[in-house]
PDB file of C-alpha atoms and ligand atoms in Angstrom:
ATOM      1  CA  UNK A   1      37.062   8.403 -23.037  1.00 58.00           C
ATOM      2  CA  UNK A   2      35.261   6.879 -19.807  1.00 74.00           C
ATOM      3  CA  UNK A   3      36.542   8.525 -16.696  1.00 84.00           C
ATOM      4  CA  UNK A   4      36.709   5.781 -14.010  1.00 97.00           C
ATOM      5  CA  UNK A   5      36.545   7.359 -10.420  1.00 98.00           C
ATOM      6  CA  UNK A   6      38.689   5.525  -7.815  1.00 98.00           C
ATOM      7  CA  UNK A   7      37.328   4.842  -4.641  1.00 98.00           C
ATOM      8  CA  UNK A   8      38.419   7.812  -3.045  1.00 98.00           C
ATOM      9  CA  UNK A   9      37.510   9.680  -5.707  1.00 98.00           C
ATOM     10  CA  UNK A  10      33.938   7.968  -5.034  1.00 98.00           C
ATOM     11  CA  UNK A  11      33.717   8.883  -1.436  1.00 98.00           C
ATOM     12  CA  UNK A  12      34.520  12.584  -2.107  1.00 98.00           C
ATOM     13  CA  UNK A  13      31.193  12.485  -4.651  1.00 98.00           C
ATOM     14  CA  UNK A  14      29.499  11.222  -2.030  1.00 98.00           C
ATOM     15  CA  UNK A  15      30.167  13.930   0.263  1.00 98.00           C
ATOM     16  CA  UNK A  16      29.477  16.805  -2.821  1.00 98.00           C
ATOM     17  CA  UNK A  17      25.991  14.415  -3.171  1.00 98.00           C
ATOM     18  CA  UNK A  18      25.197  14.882   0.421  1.00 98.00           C
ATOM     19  CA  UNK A  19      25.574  18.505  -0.186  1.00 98.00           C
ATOM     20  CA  UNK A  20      22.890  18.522  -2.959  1.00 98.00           C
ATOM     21  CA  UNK A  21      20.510  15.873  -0.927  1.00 98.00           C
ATOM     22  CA  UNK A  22      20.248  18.693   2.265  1.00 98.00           C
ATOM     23  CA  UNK A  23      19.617  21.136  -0.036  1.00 98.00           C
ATOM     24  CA  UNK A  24      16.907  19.281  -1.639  1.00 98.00           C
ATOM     25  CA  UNK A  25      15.154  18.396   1.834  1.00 98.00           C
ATOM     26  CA  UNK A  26      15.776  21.765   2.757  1.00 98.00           C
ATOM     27  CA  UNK A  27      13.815  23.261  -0.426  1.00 98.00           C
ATOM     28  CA  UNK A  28      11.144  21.003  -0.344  1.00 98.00           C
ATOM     29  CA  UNK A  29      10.595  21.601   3.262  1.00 98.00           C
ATOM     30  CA  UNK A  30      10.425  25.620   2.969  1.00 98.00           C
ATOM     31  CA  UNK A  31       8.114  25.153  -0.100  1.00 98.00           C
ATOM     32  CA  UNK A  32       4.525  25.521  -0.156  1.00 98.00           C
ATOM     33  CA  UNK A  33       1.505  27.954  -0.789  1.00 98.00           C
ATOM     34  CA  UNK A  34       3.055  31.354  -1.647  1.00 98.00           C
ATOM     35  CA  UNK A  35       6.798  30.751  -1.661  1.00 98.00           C
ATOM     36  CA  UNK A  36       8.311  31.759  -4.609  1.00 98.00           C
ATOM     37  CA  UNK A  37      10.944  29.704  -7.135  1.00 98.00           C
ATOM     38  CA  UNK A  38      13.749  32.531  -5.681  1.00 98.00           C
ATOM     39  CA  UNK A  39      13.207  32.408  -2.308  1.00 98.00           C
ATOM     40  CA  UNK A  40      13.006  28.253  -2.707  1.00 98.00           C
ATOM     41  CA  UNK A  41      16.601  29.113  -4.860  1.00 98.00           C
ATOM     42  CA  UNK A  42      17.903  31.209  -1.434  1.00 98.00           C
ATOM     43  CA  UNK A  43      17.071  28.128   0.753  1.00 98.00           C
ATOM     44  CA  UNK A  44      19.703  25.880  -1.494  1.00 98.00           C
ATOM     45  CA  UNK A  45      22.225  28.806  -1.819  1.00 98.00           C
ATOM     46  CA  UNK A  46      22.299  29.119   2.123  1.00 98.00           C
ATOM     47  CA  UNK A  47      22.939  25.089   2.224  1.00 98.00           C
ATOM     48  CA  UNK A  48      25.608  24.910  -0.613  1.00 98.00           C
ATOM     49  CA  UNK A  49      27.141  28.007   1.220  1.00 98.00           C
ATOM     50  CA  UNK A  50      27.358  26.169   5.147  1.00 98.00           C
ATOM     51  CA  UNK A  51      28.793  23.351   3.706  1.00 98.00           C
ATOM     52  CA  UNK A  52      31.631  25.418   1.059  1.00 98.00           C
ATOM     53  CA  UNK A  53      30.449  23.984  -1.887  1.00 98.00           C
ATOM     54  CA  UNK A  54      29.685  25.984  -5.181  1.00 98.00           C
ATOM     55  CA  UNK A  55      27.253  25.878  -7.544  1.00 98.00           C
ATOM     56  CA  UNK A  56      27.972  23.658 -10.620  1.00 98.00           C
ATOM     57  CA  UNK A  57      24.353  25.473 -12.208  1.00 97.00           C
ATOM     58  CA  UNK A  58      25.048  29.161 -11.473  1.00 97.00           C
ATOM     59  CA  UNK A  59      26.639  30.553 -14.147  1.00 96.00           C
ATOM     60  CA  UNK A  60      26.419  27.426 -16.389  1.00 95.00           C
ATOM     61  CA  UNK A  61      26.055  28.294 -20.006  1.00 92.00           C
ATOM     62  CA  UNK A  62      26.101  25.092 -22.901  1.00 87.00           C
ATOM     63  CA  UNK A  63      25.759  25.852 -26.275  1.00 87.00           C
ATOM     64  CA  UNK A  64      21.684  26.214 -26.115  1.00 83.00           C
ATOM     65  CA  UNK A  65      21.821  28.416 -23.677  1.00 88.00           C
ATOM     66  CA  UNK A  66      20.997  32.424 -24.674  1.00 90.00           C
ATOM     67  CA  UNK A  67      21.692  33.041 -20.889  1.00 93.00           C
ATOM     68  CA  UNK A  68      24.084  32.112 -17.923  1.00 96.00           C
ATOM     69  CA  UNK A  69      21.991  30.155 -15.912  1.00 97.00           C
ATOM     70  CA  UNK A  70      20.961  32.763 -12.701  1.00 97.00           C
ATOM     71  CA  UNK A  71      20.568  30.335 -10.432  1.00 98.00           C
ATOM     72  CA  UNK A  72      21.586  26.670  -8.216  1.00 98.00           C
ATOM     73  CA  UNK A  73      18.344  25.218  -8.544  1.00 98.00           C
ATOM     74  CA  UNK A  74      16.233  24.708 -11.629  1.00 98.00           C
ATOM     75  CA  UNK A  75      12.616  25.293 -10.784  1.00 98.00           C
ATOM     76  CA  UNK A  76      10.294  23.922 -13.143  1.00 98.00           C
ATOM     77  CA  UNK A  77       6.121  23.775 -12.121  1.00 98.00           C
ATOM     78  CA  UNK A  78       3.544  22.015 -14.000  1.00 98.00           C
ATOM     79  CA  UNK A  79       4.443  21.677 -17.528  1.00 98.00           C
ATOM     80  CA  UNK A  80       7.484  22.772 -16.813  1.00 98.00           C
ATOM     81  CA  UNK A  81       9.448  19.679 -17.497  1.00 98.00           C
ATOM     82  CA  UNK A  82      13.370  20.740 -16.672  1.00 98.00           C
ATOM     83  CA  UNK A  83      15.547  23.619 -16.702  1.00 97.00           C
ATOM     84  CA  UNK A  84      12.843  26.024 -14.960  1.00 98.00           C
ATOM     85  CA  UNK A  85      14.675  29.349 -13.932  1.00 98.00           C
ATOM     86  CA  UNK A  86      14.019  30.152 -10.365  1.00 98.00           C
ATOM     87  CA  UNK A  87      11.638  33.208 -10.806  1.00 97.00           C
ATOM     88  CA  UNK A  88       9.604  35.413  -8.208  1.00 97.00           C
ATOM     89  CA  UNK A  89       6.796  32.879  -9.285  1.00 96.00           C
ATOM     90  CA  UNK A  90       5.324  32.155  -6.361  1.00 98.00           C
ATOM     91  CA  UNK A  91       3.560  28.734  -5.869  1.00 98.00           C
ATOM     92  CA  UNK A  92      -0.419  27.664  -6.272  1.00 98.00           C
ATOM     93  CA  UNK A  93      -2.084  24.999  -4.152  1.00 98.00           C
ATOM     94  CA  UNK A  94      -1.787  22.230  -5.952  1.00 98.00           C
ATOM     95  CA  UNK A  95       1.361  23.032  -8.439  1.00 98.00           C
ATOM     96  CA  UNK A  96       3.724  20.268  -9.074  1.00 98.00           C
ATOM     97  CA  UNK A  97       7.095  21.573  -8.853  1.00 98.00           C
ATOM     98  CA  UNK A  98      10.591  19.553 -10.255  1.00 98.00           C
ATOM     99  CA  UNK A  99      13.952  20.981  -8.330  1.00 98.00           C
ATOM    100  CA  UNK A 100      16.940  19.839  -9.222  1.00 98.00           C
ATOM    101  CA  UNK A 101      20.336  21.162  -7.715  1.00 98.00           C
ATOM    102  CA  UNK A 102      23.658  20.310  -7.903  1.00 98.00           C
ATOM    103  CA  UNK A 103      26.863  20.653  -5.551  1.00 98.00           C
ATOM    104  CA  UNK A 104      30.796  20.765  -6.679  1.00 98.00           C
ATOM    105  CA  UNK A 105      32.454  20.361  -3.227  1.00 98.00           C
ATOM    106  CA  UNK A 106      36.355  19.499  -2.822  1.00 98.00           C
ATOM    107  CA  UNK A 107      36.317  19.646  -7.057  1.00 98.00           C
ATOM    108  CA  UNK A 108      33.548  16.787  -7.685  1.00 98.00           C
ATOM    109  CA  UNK A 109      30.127  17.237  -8.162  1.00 98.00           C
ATOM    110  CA  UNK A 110      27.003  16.069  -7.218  1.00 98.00           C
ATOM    111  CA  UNK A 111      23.581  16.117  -9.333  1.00 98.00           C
ATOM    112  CA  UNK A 112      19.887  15.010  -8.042  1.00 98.00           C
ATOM    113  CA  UNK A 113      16.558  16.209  -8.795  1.00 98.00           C
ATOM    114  CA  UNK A 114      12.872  15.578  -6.382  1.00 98.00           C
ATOM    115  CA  UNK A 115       9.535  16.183  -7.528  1.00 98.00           C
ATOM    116  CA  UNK A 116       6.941  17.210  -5.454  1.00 98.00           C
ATOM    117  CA  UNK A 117       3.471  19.079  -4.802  1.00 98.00           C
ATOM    118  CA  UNK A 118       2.002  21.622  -2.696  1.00 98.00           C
ATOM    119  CA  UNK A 119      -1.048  22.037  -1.156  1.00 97.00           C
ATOM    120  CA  UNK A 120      -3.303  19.361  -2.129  1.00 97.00           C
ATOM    121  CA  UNK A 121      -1.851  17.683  -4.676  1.00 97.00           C
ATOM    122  CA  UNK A 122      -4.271  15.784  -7.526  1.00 97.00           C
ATOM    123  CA  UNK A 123      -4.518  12.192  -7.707  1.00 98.00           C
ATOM    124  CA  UNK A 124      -2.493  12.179 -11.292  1.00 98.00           C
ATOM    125  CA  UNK A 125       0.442  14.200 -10.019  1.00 98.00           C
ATOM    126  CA  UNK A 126       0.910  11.842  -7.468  1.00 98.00           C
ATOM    127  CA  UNK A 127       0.989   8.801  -9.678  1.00 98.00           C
ATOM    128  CA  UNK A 128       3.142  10.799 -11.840  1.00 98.00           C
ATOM    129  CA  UNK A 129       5.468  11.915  -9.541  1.00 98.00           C
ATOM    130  CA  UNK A 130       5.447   8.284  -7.852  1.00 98.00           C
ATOM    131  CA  UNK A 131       6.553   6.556 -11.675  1.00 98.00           C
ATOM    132  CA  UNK A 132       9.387   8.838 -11.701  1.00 98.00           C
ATOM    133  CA  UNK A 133      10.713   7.716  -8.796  1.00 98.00           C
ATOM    134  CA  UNK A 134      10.071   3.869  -9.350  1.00 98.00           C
ATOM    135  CA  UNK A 135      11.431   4.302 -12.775  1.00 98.00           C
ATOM    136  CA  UNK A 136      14.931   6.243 -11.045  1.00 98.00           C
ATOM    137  CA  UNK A 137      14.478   3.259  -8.772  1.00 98.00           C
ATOM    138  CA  UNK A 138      14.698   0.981 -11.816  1.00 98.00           C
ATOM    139  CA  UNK A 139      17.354   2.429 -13.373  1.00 98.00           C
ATOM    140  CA  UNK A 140      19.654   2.406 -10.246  1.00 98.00           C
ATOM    141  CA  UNK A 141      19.261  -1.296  -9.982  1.00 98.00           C
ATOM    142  CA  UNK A 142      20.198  -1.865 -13.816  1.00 98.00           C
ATOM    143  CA  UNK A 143      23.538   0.603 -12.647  1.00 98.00           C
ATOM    144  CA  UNK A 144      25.741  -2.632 -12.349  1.00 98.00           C
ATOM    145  CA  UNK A 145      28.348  -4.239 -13.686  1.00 98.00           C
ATOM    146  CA  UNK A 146      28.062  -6.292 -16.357  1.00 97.00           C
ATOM    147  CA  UNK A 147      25.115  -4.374 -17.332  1.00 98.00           C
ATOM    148  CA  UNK A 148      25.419  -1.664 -20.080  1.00 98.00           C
ATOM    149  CA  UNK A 149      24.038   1.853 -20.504  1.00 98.00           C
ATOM    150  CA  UNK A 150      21.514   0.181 -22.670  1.00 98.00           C
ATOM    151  CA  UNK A 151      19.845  -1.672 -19.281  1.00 98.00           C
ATOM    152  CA  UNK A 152      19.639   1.413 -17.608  1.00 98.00           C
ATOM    153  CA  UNK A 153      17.570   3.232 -20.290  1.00 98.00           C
ATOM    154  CA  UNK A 154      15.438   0.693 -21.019  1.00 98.00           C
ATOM    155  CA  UNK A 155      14.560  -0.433 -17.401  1.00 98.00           C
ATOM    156  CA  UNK A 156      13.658   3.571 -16.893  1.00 98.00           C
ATOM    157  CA  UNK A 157      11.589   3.771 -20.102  1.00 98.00           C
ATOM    158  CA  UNK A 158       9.859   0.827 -19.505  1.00 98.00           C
ATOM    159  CA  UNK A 159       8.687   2.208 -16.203  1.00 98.00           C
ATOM    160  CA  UNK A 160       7.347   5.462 -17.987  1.00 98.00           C
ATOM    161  CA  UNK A 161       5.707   3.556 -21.006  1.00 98.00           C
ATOM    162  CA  UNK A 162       4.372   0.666 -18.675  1.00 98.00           C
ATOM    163  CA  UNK A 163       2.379   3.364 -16.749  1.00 98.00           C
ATOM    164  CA  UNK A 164       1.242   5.493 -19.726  1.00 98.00           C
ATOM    165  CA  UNK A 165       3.401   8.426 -19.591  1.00 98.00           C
ATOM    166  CA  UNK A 166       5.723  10.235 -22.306  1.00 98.00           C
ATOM    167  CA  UNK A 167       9.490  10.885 -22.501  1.00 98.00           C
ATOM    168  CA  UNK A 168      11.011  13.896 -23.672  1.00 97.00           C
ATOM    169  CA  UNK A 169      13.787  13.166 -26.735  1.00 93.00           C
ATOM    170  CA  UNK A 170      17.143  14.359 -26.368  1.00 91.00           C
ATOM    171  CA  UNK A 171      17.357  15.246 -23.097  1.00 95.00           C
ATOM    172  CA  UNK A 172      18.693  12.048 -19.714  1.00 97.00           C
ATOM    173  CA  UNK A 173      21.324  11.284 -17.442  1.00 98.00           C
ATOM    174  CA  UNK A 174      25.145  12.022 -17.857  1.00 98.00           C
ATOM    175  CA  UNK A 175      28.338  10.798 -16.615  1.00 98.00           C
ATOM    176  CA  UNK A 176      29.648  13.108 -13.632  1.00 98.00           C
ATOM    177  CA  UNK A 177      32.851  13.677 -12.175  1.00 98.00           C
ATOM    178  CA  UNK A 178      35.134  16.875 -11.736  1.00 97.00           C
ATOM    179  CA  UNK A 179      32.070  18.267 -14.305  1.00 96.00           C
ATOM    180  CA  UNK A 180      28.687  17.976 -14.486  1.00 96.00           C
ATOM    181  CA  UNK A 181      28.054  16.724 -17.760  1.00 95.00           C
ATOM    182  CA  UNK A 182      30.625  14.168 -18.589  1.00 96.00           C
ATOM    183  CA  UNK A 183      30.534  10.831 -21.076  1.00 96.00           C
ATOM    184  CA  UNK A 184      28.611   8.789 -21.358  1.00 97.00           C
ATOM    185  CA  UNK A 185      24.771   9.803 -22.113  1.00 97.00           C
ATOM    186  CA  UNK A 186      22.402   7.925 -20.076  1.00 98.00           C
ATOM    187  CA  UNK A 187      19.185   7.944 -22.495  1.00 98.00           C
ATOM    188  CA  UNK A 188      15.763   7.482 -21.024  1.00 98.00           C
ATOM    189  CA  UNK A 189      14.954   4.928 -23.165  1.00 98.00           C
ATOM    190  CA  UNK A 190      17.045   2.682 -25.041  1.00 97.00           C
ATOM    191  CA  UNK A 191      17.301  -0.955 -26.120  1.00 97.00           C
ATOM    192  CA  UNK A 192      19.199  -3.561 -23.406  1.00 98.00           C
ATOM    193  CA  UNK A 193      22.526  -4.843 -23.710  1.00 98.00           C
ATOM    194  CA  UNK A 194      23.273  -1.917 -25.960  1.00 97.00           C
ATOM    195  CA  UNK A 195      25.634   0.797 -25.254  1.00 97.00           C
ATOM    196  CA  UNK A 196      28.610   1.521 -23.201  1.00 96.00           C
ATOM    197  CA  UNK A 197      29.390  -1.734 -20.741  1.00 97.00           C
ATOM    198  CA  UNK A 198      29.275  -0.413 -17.264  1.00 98.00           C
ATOM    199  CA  UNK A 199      32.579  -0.751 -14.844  1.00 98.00           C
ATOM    200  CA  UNK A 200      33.258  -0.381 -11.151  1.00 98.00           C
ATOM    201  CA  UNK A 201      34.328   3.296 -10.818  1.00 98.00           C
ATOM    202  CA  UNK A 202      31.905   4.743 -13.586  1.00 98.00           C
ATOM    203  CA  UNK A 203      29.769   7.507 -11.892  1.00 98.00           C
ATOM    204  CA  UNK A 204      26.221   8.374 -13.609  1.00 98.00           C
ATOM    205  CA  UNK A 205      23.170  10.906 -13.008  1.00 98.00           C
ATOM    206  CA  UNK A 206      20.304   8.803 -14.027  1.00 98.00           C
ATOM    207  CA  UNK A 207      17.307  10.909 -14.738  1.00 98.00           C
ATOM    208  CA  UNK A 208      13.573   9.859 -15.763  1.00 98.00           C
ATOM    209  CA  UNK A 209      11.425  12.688 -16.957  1.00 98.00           C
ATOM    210  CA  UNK A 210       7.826  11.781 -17.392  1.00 98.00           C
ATOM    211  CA  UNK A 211       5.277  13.727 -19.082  1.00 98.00           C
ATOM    212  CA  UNK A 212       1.769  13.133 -17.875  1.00 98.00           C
ATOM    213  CA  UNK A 213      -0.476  12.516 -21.273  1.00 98.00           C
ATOM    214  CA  UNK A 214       1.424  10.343 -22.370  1.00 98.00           C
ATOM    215  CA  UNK A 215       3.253  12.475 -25.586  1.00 98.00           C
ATOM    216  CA  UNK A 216       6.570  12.955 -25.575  1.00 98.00           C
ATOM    217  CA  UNK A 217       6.733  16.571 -27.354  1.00 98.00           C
ATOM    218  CA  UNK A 218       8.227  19.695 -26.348  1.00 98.00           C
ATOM    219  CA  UNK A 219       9.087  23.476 -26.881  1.00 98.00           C
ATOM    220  CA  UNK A 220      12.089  25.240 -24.952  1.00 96.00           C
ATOM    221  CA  UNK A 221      10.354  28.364 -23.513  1.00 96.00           C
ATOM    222  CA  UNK A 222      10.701  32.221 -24.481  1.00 95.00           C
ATOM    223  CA  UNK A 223      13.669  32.297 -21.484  1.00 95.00           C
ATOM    224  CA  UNK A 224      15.412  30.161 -24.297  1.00 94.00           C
ATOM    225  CA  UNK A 225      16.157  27.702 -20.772  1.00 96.00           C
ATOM    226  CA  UNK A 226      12.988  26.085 -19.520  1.00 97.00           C
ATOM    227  CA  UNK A 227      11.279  22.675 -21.469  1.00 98.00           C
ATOM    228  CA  UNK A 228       7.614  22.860 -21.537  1.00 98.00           C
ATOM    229  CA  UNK A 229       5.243  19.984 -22.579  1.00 98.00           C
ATOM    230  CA  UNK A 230       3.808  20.822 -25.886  1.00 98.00           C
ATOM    231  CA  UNK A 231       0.546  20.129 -24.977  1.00 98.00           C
ATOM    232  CA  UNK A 232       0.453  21.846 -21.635  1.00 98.00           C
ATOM    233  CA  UNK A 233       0.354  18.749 -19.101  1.00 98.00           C
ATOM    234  CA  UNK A 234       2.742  18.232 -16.316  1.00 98.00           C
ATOM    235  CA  UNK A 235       5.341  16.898 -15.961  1.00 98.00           C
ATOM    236  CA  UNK A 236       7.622  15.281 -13.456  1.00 98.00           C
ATOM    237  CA  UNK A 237      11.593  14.963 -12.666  1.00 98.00           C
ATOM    238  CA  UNK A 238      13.170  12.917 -10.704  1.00 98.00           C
ATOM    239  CA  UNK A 239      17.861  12.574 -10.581  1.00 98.00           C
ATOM    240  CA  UNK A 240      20.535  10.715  -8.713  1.00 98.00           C
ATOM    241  CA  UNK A 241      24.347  10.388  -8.743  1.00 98.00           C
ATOM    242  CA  UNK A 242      24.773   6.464  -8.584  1.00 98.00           C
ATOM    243  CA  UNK A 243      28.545   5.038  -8.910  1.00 98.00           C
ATOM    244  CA  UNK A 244      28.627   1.430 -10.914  1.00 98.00           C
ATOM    245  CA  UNK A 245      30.478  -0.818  -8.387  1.00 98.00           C
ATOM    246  CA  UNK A 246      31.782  -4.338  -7.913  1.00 98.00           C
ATOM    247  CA  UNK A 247      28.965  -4.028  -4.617  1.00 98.00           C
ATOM    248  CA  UNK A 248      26.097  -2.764  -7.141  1.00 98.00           C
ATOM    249  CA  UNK A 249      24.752   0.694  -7.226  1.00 98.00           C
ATOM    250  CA  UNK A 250      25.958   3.453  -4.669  1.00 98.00           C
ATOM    251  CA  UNK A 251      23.718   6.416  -4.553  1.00 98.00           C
ATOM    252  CA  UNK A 252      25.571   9.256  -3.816  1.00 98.00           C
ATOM    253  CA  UNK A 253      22.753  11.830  -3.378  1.00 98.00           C
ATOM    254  CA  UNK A 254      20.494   9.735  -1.423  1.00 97.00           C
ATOM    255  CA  UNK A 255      18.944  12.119   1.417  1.00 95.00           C
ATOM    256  CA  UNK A 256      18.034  10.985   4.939  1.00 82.00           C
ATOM    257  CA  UNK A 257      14.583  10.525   5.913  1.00 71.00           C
ATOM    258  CA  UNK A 258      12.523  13.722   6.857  1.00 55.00           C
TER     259      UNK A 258
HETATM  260 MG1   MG B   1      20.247  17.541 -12.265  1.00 70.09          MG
HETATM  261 MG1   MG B   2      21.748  15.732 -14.364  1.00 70.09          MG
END
C-alpha cells in the first residue's frame, strides 16, 4: 500500500534531505587527485554525525547482498555504475566517480546521489554526467499530480536514449519514507500514463543511471555489492528525494550552491 506523507511529515524529509545534500557538497569538495573512496566515506560520516542523523546505508543488507554494507556512501568510479563500496581506492586524474548517500534524521530518510570528475575530466564524461542530471531534471518535472509513475520513467529514459546512452535493467528510484526503499518502484524507463497515479503526499527517489556506450548490460562485482558495465565504459549516477504535491515537485535533497 502507498504511504502518503503529510505535510509535516514532508518537512521533516526535507530536513533528513538537507542532511544528505551537505554531505554530498562536502564529499565532492574534499575529493580529488589522491583521496581515497574511505577517506571521501569519513567526510559524509563527520556530516551525518554534526547534524544526529544515522546512516540508512551502513549496515544495510537486502536479500542480494553477501555483506552488510560497510559504509554511508556508495562510491562507484568509472564503470562502476552503483553500489561501489567505499575502498582505500584512491582517485586518478580524470576518474568519474558516482556518490550517493543517504540520511535518516528524526525517523525519515533522505536519498540523493551526484556524479562528478576529478582532475581533468574527458569531454564524454562530462556529457555523460550532464544527461544524468537533465534526465533527473526530467523526471522531477513529470513528479506531479495527475501524472503516473509511468511519466516519470519514460521522461528519464527518453533523456538517456535521446542522447545515446544505456540503462541498466532492474535497478531505479523507490518510494521513501520512515525506510529507504519503500513502494512504489520508479523504473528508468517505462511507458507514460502507465503505472501507479501519483498523489500529493507520495515521496520518491528518482534515479537515472546512464551507461556511456550506449548498452545497457551488467555484472555485480566479486564484492557481490558493486554494478559494473559489462563492457567496461563508465558510467554515471545521478538521485533525488522529490515529494508529489498539489504545488508540483518538492526536492527534498536539493543542495545550495557551492
Ligand atoms: Mg541513493
Ligand atoms: Mg535511491
Amino acid at each position: 500500500m502507498m504511504d502518503l506523507k503529510t505535510d509535516t511529515s514532508i518537512d521533516a524529509m526535507h530536513a533528513a534531505g538537507q542532511v544528505v545534500g551537505r554531505a554530498l557538497t562536502a564529499v565532492r569538495k574534499a575529493a580529488g587527485v589522491g583521496v581515497s573512496l574511505l577517506e571521501l566515506d569519513e567526510v559524509a560520516r563527520d556530516v551525518l554525525r554534526e547534524a544526529g542523523a544515522s546512516s540508512p546505508f551502513l549496515g544495510y543488507r537486502p536479500s542480494f547482498a553477501p555483506t552488510p554494507f560497510p559504509g554511508v556512501i556508495c562510491a562507484s568510479v568509472n564503470d562502476a555504475i552503483v553500489h561501489g563500496i567505499p575502498t582505500r581506492h584512491r582517485l586518478c586524474d580524470g576518474d568519474l566517480v558516482s556518490v550517493d548517500c543517504g540520511a535518516e534524521l528524526d525517523g525519515w530518510v533522505g536519498d540523493s546521489a551526484i556524479s562528478f570528475v576529478v582532475g581533468r575530466p574527458r569531454q564524454a564524461d562530462q556529457r555523460l554526467i550532464e544527461t544524468a542530471e537533465r534526465a533527473l531534471a526530467a523526471g522531477i518535472e513529470a513528479a506531479r499530480v495527475g501524472n503516473r509513475v509511468g511519466d516519470i520513467a519514460h521522461a528519464v529514459g527518453r533523456v538517456c536514449r535521446t542522447a545515446g546512452y544505456g540503462i541498466p535493467a532492474g535497478f531505479g528510484g523507490h518510494g521513501v519514507g520512515r525506510r529507504m526503499h519503500e513502494e512504489p518502484d520508479v523504473p528508468n524507463e517505462g511507458r507514460p500514463g502507465r503505472g501507479v497515479p501519483l498523489r500529493h503526499g507520495m515521496v520518491l527517489a528518482i534515479e537515472p543511471m546512464l551507461i556511456g556506450s550506449g548498452k545497457d548490460a551488467y555484472y555485480e562485482a566479486d564484492d557481490g555489492w558493486t554494478l559494473r558495465t559489462s563492457d567496461g565504459s563508465r558510467a554515471a549516477h545521478a538521485e533525488h528525494t522529490v515529494a508529489v504535491t498539489d504545488d508540483g515537485p518538492r526536492i527534498l535533497t536539493a543542495r545550495e550552491a557551492s
